[in-house]
Tab-separated table of C-alpha atoms in Angstrom:
chain	number	residue	atom	x	y	z
A	1	MET	CA	97.648	99.890	91.836
A	2	ILE	CA	98.055	96.340	90.558
A	3	ILE	CA	101.386	95.852	92.337
A	4	GLU	CA	99.902	96.938	95.685
A	5	GLN	CA	97.111	94.366	95.336
A	6	LYS	CA	99.669	91.619	94.684
A	7	ASP	CA	101.658	92.667	97.742
A	8	ARG	CA	98.546	92.525	99.879
A	9	LYS	CA	97.680	89.041	98.616
A	10	ILE	CA	101.223	87.789	99.296
A	11	LYS	CA	101.185	89.272	102.795
A	12	ASN	CA	97.808	87.645	103.495
A	13	ILE	CA	99.087	84.249	102.326
A	14	LEU	CA	102.284	84.564	104.403
A	15	ASN	CA	100.226	85.554	107.457
A	16	ARG	CA	97.973	82.521	107.042
A	17	ARG	CA	100.956	80.151	106.701
A	18	PHE	CA	102.651	81.759	109.715
A	19	LYS	CA	99.504	81.346	111.814
A	20	LYS	CA	99.261	77.697	110.786
A	21	LEU	CA	102.881	77.140	111.808
A	22	VAL	CA	102.277	78.844	115.163
A	23	ASN	CA	99.290	76.587	115.756
A	24	LYS	CA	101.330	73.506	114.906
A	25	TYR	CA	104.373	74.432	116.972
A	26	PRO	CA	103.289	76.916	119.664
A	27	SER	CA	106.063	75.967	122.080
A	28	VAL	CA	108.755	76.684	119.496
A	29	PHE	CA	107.375	80.131	118.705
A	30	LYS	CA	107.051	80.912	122.403
A	31	LYS	CA	110.755	80.324	122.756
A	32	ILE	CA	111.641	82.354	119.677
A	33	LEU	CA	109.090	85.131	119.975
A	34	PRO	CA	108.106	86.313	123.467
A	35	LEU	CA	104.353	86.755	123.449
A	36	LYS	CA	103.304	90.402	123.417
A	37	ARG	CA	100.215	89.521	125.460
A	38	ASN	CA	102.365	88.878	128.513
A	39	HIS	CA	103.924	92.346	128.356
């Protein structure tokens, strides 16, 4: 139970950092990751 909670927290933190990076460099991520919205 405790390990699962830690994993969730880590995933949440990584997701937040990733979103911040995407906001900072949207053009770079558009090149690397094709947006799923367009498909």
